[in-house]
Coordinates of C-alpha atoms in Angstrom, one line a residue:
Chain M
M1 CA 4.6 -11.6 -31.2
A2 CA 6.2 -12.6 -28.0
K3 CA 9.3 -14.8 -28.3
R4 CA 8.5 -18.5 -27.7
I5 CA 10.2 -19.8 -24.7
N6 CA 10.4 -23.6 -24.9
R7 CA 12.5 -26.3 -23.6
R8 CA 14.9 -26.1 -26.5
N9 CA 15.6 -22.4 -26.0
F10 CA 16.1 -23.0 -22.4
I11 CA 18.6 -25.9 -22.9
Q12 CA 20.5 -23.8 -25.4
S13 CA 20.9 -20.9 -23.0
A14 CA 21.8 -23.2 -20.1
G15 CA 24.2 -25.0 -22.3
A16 CA 25.9 -21.7 -23.3
V17 CA 26.5 -20.9 -19.6
T18 CA 27.9 -24.4 -19.0
A19 CA 30.3 -24.1 -21.9
A20 CA 31.6 -20.7 -20.7
G21 CA 31.8 -21.5 -17.1
V22 CA 31.1 -24.7 -15.2
I23 CA 32.8 -27.3 -17.4
G24 CA 31.7 -30.8 -16.8
M25 CA 28.4 -30.0 -15.1
P26 CA 25.3 -31.2 -16.9
G27 CA 23.7 -28.2 -18.6
L28 CA 20.3 -28.7 -17.0
A29 CA 21.6 -28.9 -13.5
L30 CA 22.2 -25.2 -13.5
G31 CA 18.7 -24.1 -13.9
A32 CA 16.9 -27.3 -13.1
G33 CA 14.2 -27.0 -10.5
K34 CA 14.4 -23.2 -10.1
K35 CA 12.1 -21.8 -12.7
V36 CA 9.3 -19.6 -11.6
V37 CA 6.6 -18.2 -13.9
V38 CA 4.7 -15.2 -12.5
V39 CA 1.3 -14.6 -14.1
G40 CA 0.3 -11.0 -14.1
G41 CA 2.4 -7.9 -13.7
G42 CA 0.4 -5.8 -11.3
T43 CA 1.2 -4.9 -7.8
G44 CA 1.3 -8.5 -6.6
G45 CA 3.1 -10.1 -9.6
A46 CA 5.7 -7.4 -10.1
T47 CA 6.6 -7.4 -6.4
A48 CA 6.8 -11.2 -6.3
A49 CA 9.1 -11.2 -9.4
K50 CA 11.5 -8.6 -7.9
Y51 CA 11.6 -10.2 -4.5
L52 CA 12.2 -13.7 -5.8
K53 CA 15.3 -12.4 -7.5
R54 CA 16.3 -10.6 -4.3
A55 CA 15.8 -13.8 -2.3
D56 CA 17.7 -16.0 -4.7
P57 CA 19.3 -14.7 -7.9
A58 CA 19.7 -18.2 -9.2
I59 CA 15.9 -18.5 -9.7
E60 CA 14.9 -18.0 -13.3
V61 CA 11.9 -15.7 -13.1
T62 CA 9.6 -15.1 -16.0
L63 CA 6.9 -12.5 -15.6
I64 CA 4.0 -12.7 -18.1
E65 CA 1.9 -9.6 -18.5
P66 CA 0.0 -8.5 -21.6
N67 CA 0.5 -4.7 -21.1
K68 CA 3.7 -2.9 -21.6
T69 CA 2.6 -0.1 -19.2
Y70 CA 1.0 -0.6 -15.8
Y71 CA -1.3 2.0 -14.4
T72 CA -1.9 1.9 -10.7
C73 CA -5.4 2.1 -9.3
Y74 CA -4.1 3.7 -6.2
L75 CA -3.7 7.5 -6.4
S76 CA -5.6 7.3 -9.8
N77 CA -8.4 9.2 -8.1
V78 CA -6.1 11.9 -6.8
Y79 CA -3.7 12.3 -9.7
V80 CA -5.9 11.7 -12.7
I81 CA -9.6 12.0 -11.8
G82 CA -9.4 14.8 -9.3
G83 CA -6.0 16.3 -10.2
G84 CA -6.2 16.1 -14.0
K85 CA -2.5 15.2 -14.3
G86 CA -3.1 12.6 -17.0
I87 CA -2.5 8.8 -16.8
E88 CA 1.2 9.3 -17.3
S89 CA 1.2 10.2 -13.6
I90 CA 0.2 6.7 -12.7
A91 CA 2.1 4.8 -15.4
H92 CA 5.0 2.4 -14.7
S93 CA 7.1 0.4 -17.1
Y94 CA 8.7 -3.0 -16.6
D95 CA 12.3 -1.8 -17.3
G96 CA 13.1 -1.9 -13.6
L97 CA 12.2 -5.5 -13.2
A98 CA 14.3 -6.4 -16.2
K99 CA 17.3 -4.8 -14.4
H100 CA 16.7 -7.2 -11.5
G101 CA 17.1 -10.1 -14.0
V102 CA 13.4 -10.8 -14.4
K103 CA 12.5 -11.9 -17.9
V104 CA 9.4 -9.9 -18.8
V105 CA 7.2 -11.4 -21.5
H106 CA 4.3 -9.4 -22.9
D107 CA 1.7 -12.0 -23.6
Y108 CA -1.6 -13.2 -22.1
V109 CA -1.7 -16.4 -20.1
T110 CA -4.7 -18.5 -21.3
G111 CA -4.1 -21.7 -19.3
I112 CA -2.1 -23.3 -16.5
D113 CA -1.7 -27.0 -16.5
A114 CA -1.0 -27.8 -12.9
A115 CA -0.2 -31.5 -13.5
A116 CA 2.2 -30.9 -16.4
K117 CA 3.5 -27.6 -14.7
K118 CA 3.1 -25.6 -17.9
V119 CA 1.7 -22.2 -18.7
T120 CA 0.2 -21.6 -22.1
T121 CA -0.3 -18.1 -23.7
K122 CA -2.4 -16.5 -26.3
G123 CA 0.8 -15.8 -28.3
G124 CA 1.3 -19.6 -28.6
A125 CA 4.1 -20.1 -26.1
T126 CA 4.3 -22.9 -23.6
I127 CA 6.4 -22.2 -20.6
E128 CA 7.4 -24.8 -18.0
Y129 CA 7.7 -23.9 -14.4
D130 CA 8.7 -25.4 -11.1
R131 CA 6.6 -22.9 -9.2
C132 CA 4.0 -20.6 -10.6
I133 CA 2.8 -17.4 -8.9
V134 CA -0.6 -16.1 -10.1
S135 CA -1.6 -12.5 -9.5
P136 CA -4.4 -11.7 -11.9
G137 CA -6.2 -9.0 -10.0
I138 CA -9.9 -8.8 -10.4
D139 CA -12.6 -9.5 -12.9
F140 CA -16.1 -8.1 -12.9
K141 CA -19.3 -9.9 -12.2
W142 CA -21.3 -8.2 -15.0
E143 CA -24.4 -10.0 -13.9
S144 CA -24.4 -7.7 -10.9
T145 CA -25.2 -4.7 -13.1
P146 CA -28.0 -5.7 -15.6
G147 CA -27.7 -3.4 -18.6
Y148 CA -24.1 -2.5 -17.9
D149 CA -21.5 -4.8 -19.4
E150 CA -18.0 -4.8 -20.9
A151 CA -19.3 -3.1 -24.1
A152 CA -21.1 -0.4 -22.2
S153 CA -17.8 0.3 -20.3
G154 CA -16.7 2.0 -23.5
T155 CA -19.0 4.9 -22.7
I156 CA -19.7 4.6 -18.9
A157 CA -16.5 4.0 -16.9
H158 CA -15.9 1.5 -14.1
A159 CA -12.4 2.9 -13.9
W160 CA -11.6 0.0 -11.5
K161 CA -8.8 -1.2 -13.6
A162 CA -6.7 1.9 -14.2
G163 CA -5.6 3.3 -17.5
P164 CA -7.8 4.4 -20.4
Q165 CA -10.9 3.9 -18.2
T166 CA -9.4 6.4 -15.7
A167 CA -8.7 8.9 -18.5
M168 CA -12.2 8.5 -20.0
L169 CA -13.8 9.3 -16.6
R170 CA -11.7 12.4 -16.2
K171 CA -12.5 13.6 -19.7
Q172 CA -16.3 13.1 -19.1
L173 CA -16.0 15.2 -15.9
E174 CA -14.2 17.9 -17.7
E175 CA -16.9 18.0 -20.4
M176 CA -19.7 18.0 -17.9
K177 CA -21.6 21.3 -17.5
D178 CA -21.6 23.0 -14.1
G179 CA -24.7 22.0 -12.2
G180 CA -24.4 18.4 -13.5
T181 CA -24.6 15.2 -11.4
F182 CA -21.8 12.6 -11.1
L183 CA -23.6 9.4 -10.3
L184 CA -21.4 6.8 -8.6
A185 CA -22.4 3.2 -7.9
P186 CA -19.9 1.4 -5.7
P187 CA -19.8 -2.4 -5.6
P188 CA -21.0 -4.7 -2.9
N189 CA -18.3 -6.4 -0.7
P190 CA -15.8 -7.8 -1.1
F191 CA -14.0 -5.7 -3.7
R192 CA -10.6 -4.2 -4.7
C193 CA -9.6 -1.2 -2.6
P194 CA -12.4 -0.8 -0.1
P195 CA -12.0 3.0 0.5
G196 CA -11.5 3.6 -3.2
P197 CA -15.0 4.6 -4.3
Y198 CA -15.3 7.1 -1.5
E199 CA -11.9 8.6 -2.2
R200 CA -13.1 8.9 -5.8
A201 CA -16.3 10.7 -4.7
S202 CA -14.1 13.0 -2.6
Q203 CA -11.8 13.8 -5.4
V204 CA -14.6 14.4 -7.9
A205 CA -16.1 16.8 -5.3
A206 CA -12.8 18.5 -4.9
Y207 CA -12.7 19.1 -8.7
F208 CA -16.3 20.3 -8.7
K209 CA -15.8 22.6 -5.8
K210 CA -13.0 24.3 -7.7
H211 CA -14.3 24.3 -11.2
K212 CA -18.1 23.4 -11.2
P213 CA -19.4 24.4 -7.8
K214 CA -23.1 23.9 -8.7
S215 CA -22.5 20.2 -9.4
K216 CA -23.4 17.2 -7.3
V217 CA -21.8 13.8 -6.4
L218 CA -24.6 11.3 -5.8
I219 CA -23.5 7.9 -4.4
L220 CA -25.9 5.0 -4.7
D221 CA -24.3 2.4 -2.4
P222 CA -25.5 -1.2 -2.1
K223 CA -23.9 -1.2 1.4
G224 CA -24.9 0.3 4.8
K225 CA -21.4 1.4 5.6
F226 CA -17.9 1.3 4.1
S227 CA -14.2 1.5 4.8
K228 CA -13.1 4.6 6.8
F229 CA -16.8 5.4 7.1
G230 CA -16.5 7.9 10.0
L231 CA -13.5 9.7 8.5
F232 CA -15.0 10.1 5.1
K233 CA -18.3 11.4 6.4
Q234 CA -16.4 13.8 8.7
A235 CA -14.2 15.0 5.8
W236 CA -17.2 15.4 3.5
G237 CA -19.0 17.4 6.1
K238 CA -16.0 19.8 6.5
L239 CA -15.1 20.1 2.9
Y240 CA -18.3 19.5 0.8
G241 CA -21.3 20.3 3.0
F242 CA -22.2 16.7 3.5
K243 CA -25.1 15.9 5.9
E244 CA -26.0 12.3 6.4
G245 CA -29.5 11.5 5.3
S246 CA -29.8 14.8 3.5
D247 CA -29.6 15.8 -0.2
E248 CA -28.2 19.2 0.7
G249 CA -24.4 19.0 0.3
M250 CA -22.3 18.6 -2.7
I251 CA -21.8 14.9 -1.8
V252 CA -24.9 12.9 -1.2
W253 CA -24.5 9.3 0.0
R254 CA -27.4 6.9 -0.1
G255 CA -26.7 3.6 1.7
T256 CA -28.6 0.4 1.9
P257 CA -29.5 -1.0 5.3
K258 CA -29.2 -4.7 5.8
G259 CA -32.0 -6.7 4.3
S260 CA -33.1 -3.9 2.0
D261 CA -32.4 -3.4 -1.7
D262 CA -32.7 0.4 -1.6
N263 CA -29.6 1.3 -3.5
K264 CA -28.8 -2.0 -5.2
I265 CA -28.7 -1.8 -8.9
V266 CA -31.7 -3.3 -10.6
K267 CA -31.0 -2.0 -14.1
V268 CA -28.7 0.4 -15.9
D269 CA -30.0 2.4 -18.8
V270 CA -26.7 3.2 -20.6
A271 CA -28.2 5.4 -23.3
G272 CA -30.4 7.3 -20.9
K273 CA -27.6 7.6 -18.3
S274 CA -29.8 6.4 -15.5
I275 CA -29.6 3.7 -12.8
E276 CA -32.7 2.0 -11.5
T277 CA -32.3 0.7 -7.9
G278 CA -34.7 -1.1 -5.5
F279 CA -35.8 2.3 -4.3
G280 CA -36.2 4.3 -7.5
S281 CA -34.4 5.7 -10.5
E282 CA -31.6 8.3 -10.7
K283 CA -30.2 10.1 -13.7
G284 CA -26.7 11.4 -14.0
D285 CA -24.6 13.5 -16.4
V286 CA -21.5 11.4 -15.8
L287 CA -21.9 7.8 -14.5
N288 CA -19.4 5.6 -12.8
I289 CA -20.5 2.1 -12.2
I290 CA -18.2 -0.4 -10.4
P291 CA -19.6 -3.9 -10.7
A292 CA -19.3 -6.7 -8.1
Q293 CA -16.0 -8.5 -8.4
K294 CA -14.3 -11.9 -8.5
A295 CA -10.9 -13.3 -9.1
G296 CA -9.2 -12.6 -12.4
K297 CA -10.0 -14.8 -15.4
I298 CA -7.0 -17.1 -15.4
A299 CA -7.8 -18.1 -11.8
F300 CA -11.0 -19.6 -13.0
A301 CA -9.5 -21.1 -16.2
A302 CA -6.8 -22.8 -14.1
G303 CA -9.3 -24.1 -11.6
L304 CA -7.8 -22.2 -8.7
T305 CA -11.1 -20.8 -7.4
K306 CA -13.6 -21.8 -4.8
G307 CA -16.6 -19.5 -5.1
D308 CA -15.4 -16.1 -6.3
W309 CA -11.8 -16.2 -4.9
C310 CA -8.8 -18.5 -4.6
P311 CA -8.3 -20.4 -1.4
V312 CA -4.6 -20.3 -0.2
N313 CA -2.4 -21.5 2.5
L314 CA -1.9 -18.2 4.4
R315 CA 1.6 -19.0 5.4
T316 CA 2.9 -19.3 1.8
F317 CA 0.0 -18.3 -0.5
E318 CA 0.2 -21.7 -2.2
S319 CA -3.1 -22.7 -3.6
T320 CA -4.9 -25.2 -1.5
I321 CA -6.3 -26.7 -4.7
H322 CA -3.2 -27.0 -6.9
K323 CA 0.3 -27.7 -5.6
D324 CA 3.2 -25.5 -6.6
I325 CA 0.8 -22.7 -7.7
Y326 CA 0.6 -19.6 -5.5
V327 CA -2.1 -17.0 -5.7
I328 CA -1.6 -13.5 -4.4
G329 CA -3.2 -10.1 -4.5
D330 CA -6.9 -9.3 -5.0
S331 CA -7.7 -12.8 -6.3
A332 CA -6.5 -14.6 -3.2
A333 CA -8.9 -15.4 -0.4
A334 CA -6.4 -14.0 2.1
K335 CA -8.5 -14.3 5.2
G336 CA -7.9 -11.2 7.4
L337 CA -6.1 -9.1 4.8
P338 CA -7.9 -6.4 2.8
K339 CA -7.8 -6.3 -1.0
S340 CA -5.4 -3.4 -1.1
G341 CA -2.3 -2.6 -3.1
Y342 CA -0.2 -2.6 0.1
A343 CA -1.6 -6.0 1.1
A344 CA -0.8 -7.4 -2.4
N345 CA 2.8 -6.1 -2.1
S346 CA 3.1 -7.7 1.4
E347 CA 1.5 -11.0 0.2
A348 CA 3.9 -11.1 -2.7
K349 CA 6.9 -10.9 -0.4
V350 CA 5.6 -13.7 1.8
A351 CA 5.0 -15.8 -1.3
A352 CA 8.4 -15.0 -2.9
A353 CA 10.1 -16.0 0.4
A354 CA 8.1 -19.2 0.5
V355 CA 8.8 -20.1 -3.1
A356 CA 12.5 -19.4 -2.7
A357 CA 12.6 -21.5 0.4
S358 CA 10.8 -24.4 -1.2
L359 CA 13.0 -24.3 -4.3
N360 CA 16.0 -24.6 -2.0
G361 CA 14.5 -27.4 0.0
K362 CA 13.8 -25.4 3.1
D363 CA 10.7 -25.0 5.2
A364 CA 8.3 -22.1 4.6
P365 CA 9.5 -19.1 6.6
V366 CA 7.4 -17.4 9.3
P367 CA 5.4 -14.7 7.4
A368 CA 5.1 -11.0 8.3
Y369 CA 2.4 -8.9 6.8
V370 CA 1.5 -5.2 6.9
N371 CA -1.2 -3.0 5.3
T372 CA -1.0 0.7 5.0
C373 CA -3.6 2.6 3.1
Y374 CA -4.0 6.4 2.6
S375 CA -7.0 8.3 1.3
I376 CA -7.0 11.9 0.3
A377 CA -10.4 13.6 0.8
G378 CA -9.3 17.0 -0.5
P379 CA -6.4 19.4 -0.6
G380 CA -4.5 19.1 2.7
Y381 CA -6.8 16.4 4.0
G382 CA -5.4 12.9 4.2
F383 CA -6.0 10.0 6.5
S384 CA -5.0 6.4 6.8
V385 CA -5.6 2.9 8.1
A386 CA -2.7 0.7 9.0
A387 CA -2.2 -2.8 10.5
V388 CA 0.4 -5.2 11.4
Y389 CA -0.6 -8.9 11.1
R390 CA 0.6 -12.3 12.1
L391 CA -0.5 -15.7 11.1
K392 CA -2.7 -17.5 13.6
E393 CA -0.9 -20.5 14.9
D394 CA -3.5 -22.8 13.4
G395 CA -3.1 -21.1 10.0
S396 CA -6.8 -20.2 9.8
K397 CA -6.5 -16.5 9.5
V398 CA -4.1 -13.6 9.2
Q399 CA -4.6 -11.9 12.5
K400 CA -4.3 -8.1 13.0
V401 CA -2.1 -7.5 16.0
S402 CA -2.0 -3.7 15.9
G403 CA -3.1 -0.8 13.8
G404 CA -6.1 1.4 13.3
L405 CA -7.4 4.6 11.7
T406 CA -6.3 8.2 11.9
P407 CA -8.1 9.5 15.0
S408 CA -11.3 11.4 14.4
D409 CA -10.0 14.4 16.4
A410 CA -6.8 14.6 14.3
S411 CA -5.5 18.2 13.9
K412 CA -5.4 20.0 10.6
S413 CA -1.6 19.7 10.6
T414 CA -1.9 15.9 11.1
L415 CA -4.3 15.6 8.2
A416 CA -2.0 17.7 6.1
S417 CA 1.0 15.5 7.1
E418 CA -1.0 12.4 6.2
E419 CA -1.6 13.9 2.7
T420 CA 2.2 14.3 2.3
Y421 CA 2.7 10.8 3.5
A422 CA 0.2 9.5 1.0
H423 CA 2.3 11.0 -1.9
S424 CA 5.5 9.5 -0.3
W425 CA 3.7 6.2 0.1
Y426 CA 3.0 6.2 -3.7
K427 CA 6.6 7.0 -4.6
N428 CA 7.9 4.3 -2.4
I429 CA 5.5 1.5 -3.0
T430 CA 5.7 2.0 -6.8
S431 CA 9.5 2.0 -6.7
D432 CA 9.4 -1.1 -4.4
I433 CA 7.3 -2.9 -7.0
F434 CA 8.7 -1.7 -10.3
G435 CA 12.0 0.0 -9.4
Chain X
M1 CA -10.4 -15.9 48.7
V2 CA -8.7 -12.6 48.3
I3 CA -9.0 -10.9 45.0
K4 CA -6.1 -8.6 44.4
T5 CA -6.9 -6.9 41.2
I6 CA -9.9 -5.4 39.4
A7 CA -9.2 -7.7 36.5
G8 CA -9.2 -10.7 38.8
A9 CA -12.4 -9.6 40.4
L10 CA -14.1 -9.2 37.0
L11 CA -12.7 -12.6 35.9
V12 CA -14.1 -14.2 39.0
A13 CA -17.4 -12.4 38.6
G14 CA -17.5 -13.4 35.0
L15 CA -16.9 -17.0 35.8
A16 CA -19.3 -17.0 38.7
F17 CA -22.2 -15.4 36.9
G18 CA -21.5 -16.3 33.3
I19 CA -21.2 -12.7 32.4
S20 CA -18.8 -12.2 29.5
N21 CA -16.6 -9.2 29.8
A22 CA -15.5 -8.3 26.3
A23 CA -12.1 -7.0 27.2
L24 CA -11.3 -9.9 29.4
A25 CA -12.6 -12.4 26.8
D26 CA -10.4 -10.7 24.1
K27 CA -7.3 -11.1 26.2
K28 CA -8.1 -14.6 27.4
M29 CA -9.1 -15.8 24.0
A30 CA -6.6 -13.8 22.0
P31 CA -5.4 -16.2 19.3
K32 CA -1.9 -17.4 19.5
T33 CA 0.0 -16.1 16.5
L34 CA 3.1 -17.3 14.8
M35 CA 6.2 -15.5 16.1
G36 CA 9.8 -15.7 14.8
A37 CA 9.7 -14.0 11.4
S38 CA 13.2 -13.2 10.1
A39 CA 14.6 -9.7 10.2
Q40 CA 14.4 -9.7 6.4
A41 CA 10.7 -10.7 6.4
L42 CA 9.8 -8.2 9.1
S43 CA 11.8 -5.4 7.4
D44 CA 10.5 -6.1 3.9
T45 CA 7.1 -5.0 5.1
C46 CA 8.4 -1.5 5.7
A47 CA 9.4 -1.0 2.1
G48 CA 6.0 0.0 0.8
C49 CA 6.2 3.3 2.7
H50 CA 10.0 3.7 3.3
G51 CA 11.3 2.3 0.0
T52 CA 13.1 -0.9 -0.8
D53 CA 15.9 -1.4 1.7
G54 CA 14.6 1.7 3.6
A55 CA 15.8 4.2 0.9
S56 CA 12.9 6.5 0.7
G57 CA 11.9 8.4 -2.4
G58 CA 10.4 11.1 -0.1
P59 CA 9.3 13.7 0.5
G60 CA 7.5 12.9 3.8
T61 CA 8.7 9.5 4.7
P62 CA 12.2 9.3 6.0
T63 CA 15.0 7.1 4.8
I64 CA 15.5 4.4 7.4
G65 CA 18.2 2.3 5.8
G66 CA 21.5 3.1 7.4
L67 CA 20.2 4.6 10.7
S68 CA 22.1 3.7 13.8
K69 CA 20.6 0.7 15.6
A70 CA 20.2 2.3 19.0
Y71 CA 18.5 5.3 17.4
F72 CA 16.2 3.1 15.4
V73 CA 15.2 1.1 18.6
E74 CA 14.7 4.4 20.5
L75 CA 12.4 5.6 17.7
M76 CA 10.3 2.5 17.5
K77 CA 10.0 2.1 21.2
G78 CA 9.0 5.8 21.4
F79 CA 6.4 5.3 18.8
K80 CA 5.2 2.2 20.6
S81 CA 4.8 3.9 24.0
G82 CA 3.5 7.1 22.5
D83 CA 6.4 9.2 23.8
I84 CA 7.3 10.1 20.2
P85 CA 4.5 11.8 18.3
G86 CA 3.6 10.5 14.8
T87 CA 0.7 9.8 12.6
I88 CA 0.8 6.2 11.5
M89 CA 3.9 4.9 13.2
G90 CA 2.3 4.7 16.7
R91 CA -0.3 2.4 15.3
I92 CA 2.3 0.2 13.5
A93 CA 5.0 0.1 16.2
K94 CA 2.6 -1.5 18.7
G95 CA 2.5 -4.5 16.5
Y96 CA 6.1 -5.5 17.2
S97 CA 7.7 -7.1 20.3
D98 CA 10.9 -5.4 21.6
E99 CA 12.8 -8.4 20.3
E100 CA 11.4 -7.8 16.9
I101 CA 12.2 -4.1 17.0
E102 CA 15.8 -5.1 17.8
K103 CA 15.8 -7.4 14.8
I104 CA 14.4 -4.8 12.4
A105 CA 16.8 -2.2 13.8
S106 CA 19.8 -4.5 13.2
H107 CA 18.7 -5.1 9.7
F108 CA 18.2 -1.5 8.7
S109 CA 21.4 -0.3 10.5
G110 CA 23.4 -2.7 8.4
L111 CA 22.1 -1.1 5.1
K112 CA 23.6 1.7 3.2
F113 CA 22.1 5.2 3.8
V114 CA 21.0 6.6 0.4
P115 CA 21.0 10.4 0.5
A116 CA 17.8 12.0 -0.8
K117 CA 17.8 13.6 -4.1
Q118 CA 16.1 16.9 -3.4
A119 CA 16.2 20.6 -4.2
F120 CA 18.1 23.0 -2.0
D121 CA 19.2 26.6 -1.9
A122 CA 23.0 26.8 -2.2
A123 CA 23.3 30.1 -0.5
K124 CA 21.2 29.0 2.5
A125 CA 23.1 25.7 2.6
K126 CA 26.4 27.6 2.9
K127 CA 25.0 29.5 5.9
G128 CA 23.5 26.4 7.3
A129 CA 26.9 24.6 7.2
K130 CA 28.3 27.3 9.5
T131 CA 25.4 26.9 11.9
H132 CA 25.8 23.2 11.9
E133 CA 29.5 23.4 12.7
K134 CA 28.7 25.7 15.7
Y135 CA 25.6 24.0 17.1
C136 CA 25.2 20.5 15.9
E137 CA 28.5 19.0 14.8
K138 CA 29.6 17.9 18.2
C139 CA 27.0 15.1 18.3
H140 CA 25.9 14.9 14.6
S141 CA 29.5 14.7 13.5
D142 CA 31.0 14.8 10.0
G143 CA 28.4 17.2 8.8
G144 CA 25.5 15.2 10.1
T145 CA 26.6 12.0 8.2
N146 CA 28.0 10.2 11.2
T147 CA 25.6 8.3 13.4
E148 CA 28.1 6.6 15.6
D149 CA 26.9 8.6 18.6
D150 CA 23.6 6.9 18.0
T151 CA 22.1 10.1 16.8
G152 CA 19.6 10.6 14.0
R153 CA 21.0 10.9 10.5
L154 CA 20.7 14.5 9.3
A155 CA 22.8 14.8 6.1
G156 CA 20.8 13.6 3.1
Q157 CA 17.6 13.0 5.1
W158 CA 14.4 14.3 3.6
T159 CA 13.8 17.9 4.4
H160 CA 10.1 17.6 5.1
Y161 CA 10.8 14.9 7.7
L162 CA 13.6 16.9 9.4
Q163 CA 11.3 20.0 9.5
S164 CA 8.4 18.2 11.1
T165 CA 10.6 16.4 13.5
M166 CA 12.3 19.6 14.5
A167 CA 8.9 21.3 14.9
D168 CA 7.9 18.5 17.3
F169 CA 11.1 19.1 19.3
I170 CA 10.7 22.8 19.5
S171 CA 7.1 22.7 20.4
G172 CA 7.8 20.2 23.2
K173 CA 5.8 17.4 21.7
R174 CA 8.9 15.3 21.6
D175 CA 11.6 15.2 24.2
M176 CA 15.2 16.2 23.6
T177 CA 18.3 15.3 25.5
R178 CA 19.4 18.1 27.8
K179 CA 22.4 18.8 25.6
M180 CA 20.3 19.0 22.5
K181 CA 17.6 21.1 24.1
K182 CA 20.1 23.7 25.2
R183 CA 21.6 24.1 21.8
V184 CA 18.3 23.9 19.8
M185 CA 16.6 26.5 22.0
K186 CA 19.7 28.8 21.9
L187 CA 19.7 28.6 18.1
H188 CA 16.0 29.1 17.9
K189 CA 16.2 32.2 20.1
K190 CA 19.1 33.6 18.2
G191 CA 18.4 32.7 14.6
G192 CA 14.7 31.9 14.6
D193 CA 13.1 29.8 11.9
A194 CA 15.5 31.2 9.3
A195 CA 18.4 29.5 11.0
F196 CA 16.7 26.2 10.9
D197 CA 15.7 26.7 7.3
E198 CA 19.4 27.2 6.5
L199 CA 20.3 24.1 8.4
M200 CA 17.8 22.0 6.5
N201 CA 19.2 23.3 3.2
Y202 CA 22.6 22.3 4.3
Y203 CA 21.5 18.8 5.1
A204 CA 19.6 18.6 1.8
S205 CA 22.7 19.8 -0.1
Q206 CA 24.6 16.7 1.0
Q207 CA 23.7 14.3 -1.7

């Protein structure tokens, strides 16, 4: 069980410091007003914890995360699902954060009392805070996939929270016979990692092309287009014989025009491995269903949501509902920023700087945000989208000021370079978060 | 009324006839955005690709912490104008004002350069050291560790990055100073790709 952190423990430790060092100062004054609790140790939360310590080492940072190992969603398609490297290749521990002086508690936050400024956990702890940063990622809207629910995800993967789900999907693909069909149902907007489902389709196709060349990837998409649309279609055409509007190639994409329900899920038959859509029914050998999404559970429990997501002040990421609570990452309604790992990392730094400033009685600094996102469509074939953003003066939106996609006429060597940069990106962003 | 520019003509036409010109409207109505982010805030956004404090874990993305300020500015302005080829940096550099580029450059130039931990061939490195001494040391002094001449950092930089940068120089995609061009081309003619491979191994060996 996680160690209880309560006021008594805190006073004891603060007292110990006083006795050893600053004689004559009241014990509480040392740490008073500088306690931050970070809820969730994913990309947003872990970055925020590290960067809070970098901004002001005097801030007492406690990160609460149920899992001892974090598996990144980014690169899970490439390393695990397509590459077969196992989930160790996307695993990260919290040891690095501890070295920065972050107190990591493995427990599950069940409630946040915004008035009393306390966080309660499943393990029975009550932890006080001066500022709280909430980064709970996503939760699924199971009602969007009738027939497919949390229990069914034990046999049909969503693999949209990385870890055992990712491993299960890879195993099923390995066990599938050549000539089988991988049936992928991406979610409707907005969702975590907009190009992710399409990179996944690409990576499964790359695996099939090498090991099971008679197999198919069939995508039943509730949308009419998606992130990096042109680049993916071009790559699929070059690598996997894709022809838009045709069932010929290895990858077949069926979209849904506006106003239609063509490829929206009506019902999932888990035992029969089939998906019924507004258009018809499709059977697969391996299914991957990614339900519609909303903010993580604690965001709802703490009353931080409006609709599916958490409204925030975009300069600081402080909740516009509850004072002194900040929401970052996929759960935040960060108008203008995508729900990507890089954006979560960037938002975390903005929030950490804002929290450090506010704890030191300073104004919120001017924010800077960047997003950089790579996709690997096959061996030697990478592309990216990037953007630099600034906050609009009226605070209404995070405005893109430059950026864009890999050009559609990029040379082979450029695409190969981008693949190399994608791997470098992974090394650097994960060390920036956890290292 | 004399209209001096095409843009002016379009603007007047737009106003007169109520026609909206998308490009003009964009420019005219471009939202005012908040400027004045600190060097730290601006630079922290780079870490996701270039590593915390610009110390890259490689292999493709270069380490940028500890580069010379002038060289950093030259690179960013080159990416911004398109003079320096790249994949993603051209798209990103355009998002920063020259003043911001100065700020970011100051920040990273003040940080410690962390040499890359990467594999190298010791025998090639030994040969490369001699080549360096003969062709490169004059500007990239102290074995390529010194950037006081506002040169790029060679020793300890990621090999993949040095290779692709050198390929851009040799193919003419990226301009070299006259001094550098003379030496690079002489070495290329004399030693070919093997000589550059040895050089890269030498720089990789400096950890």
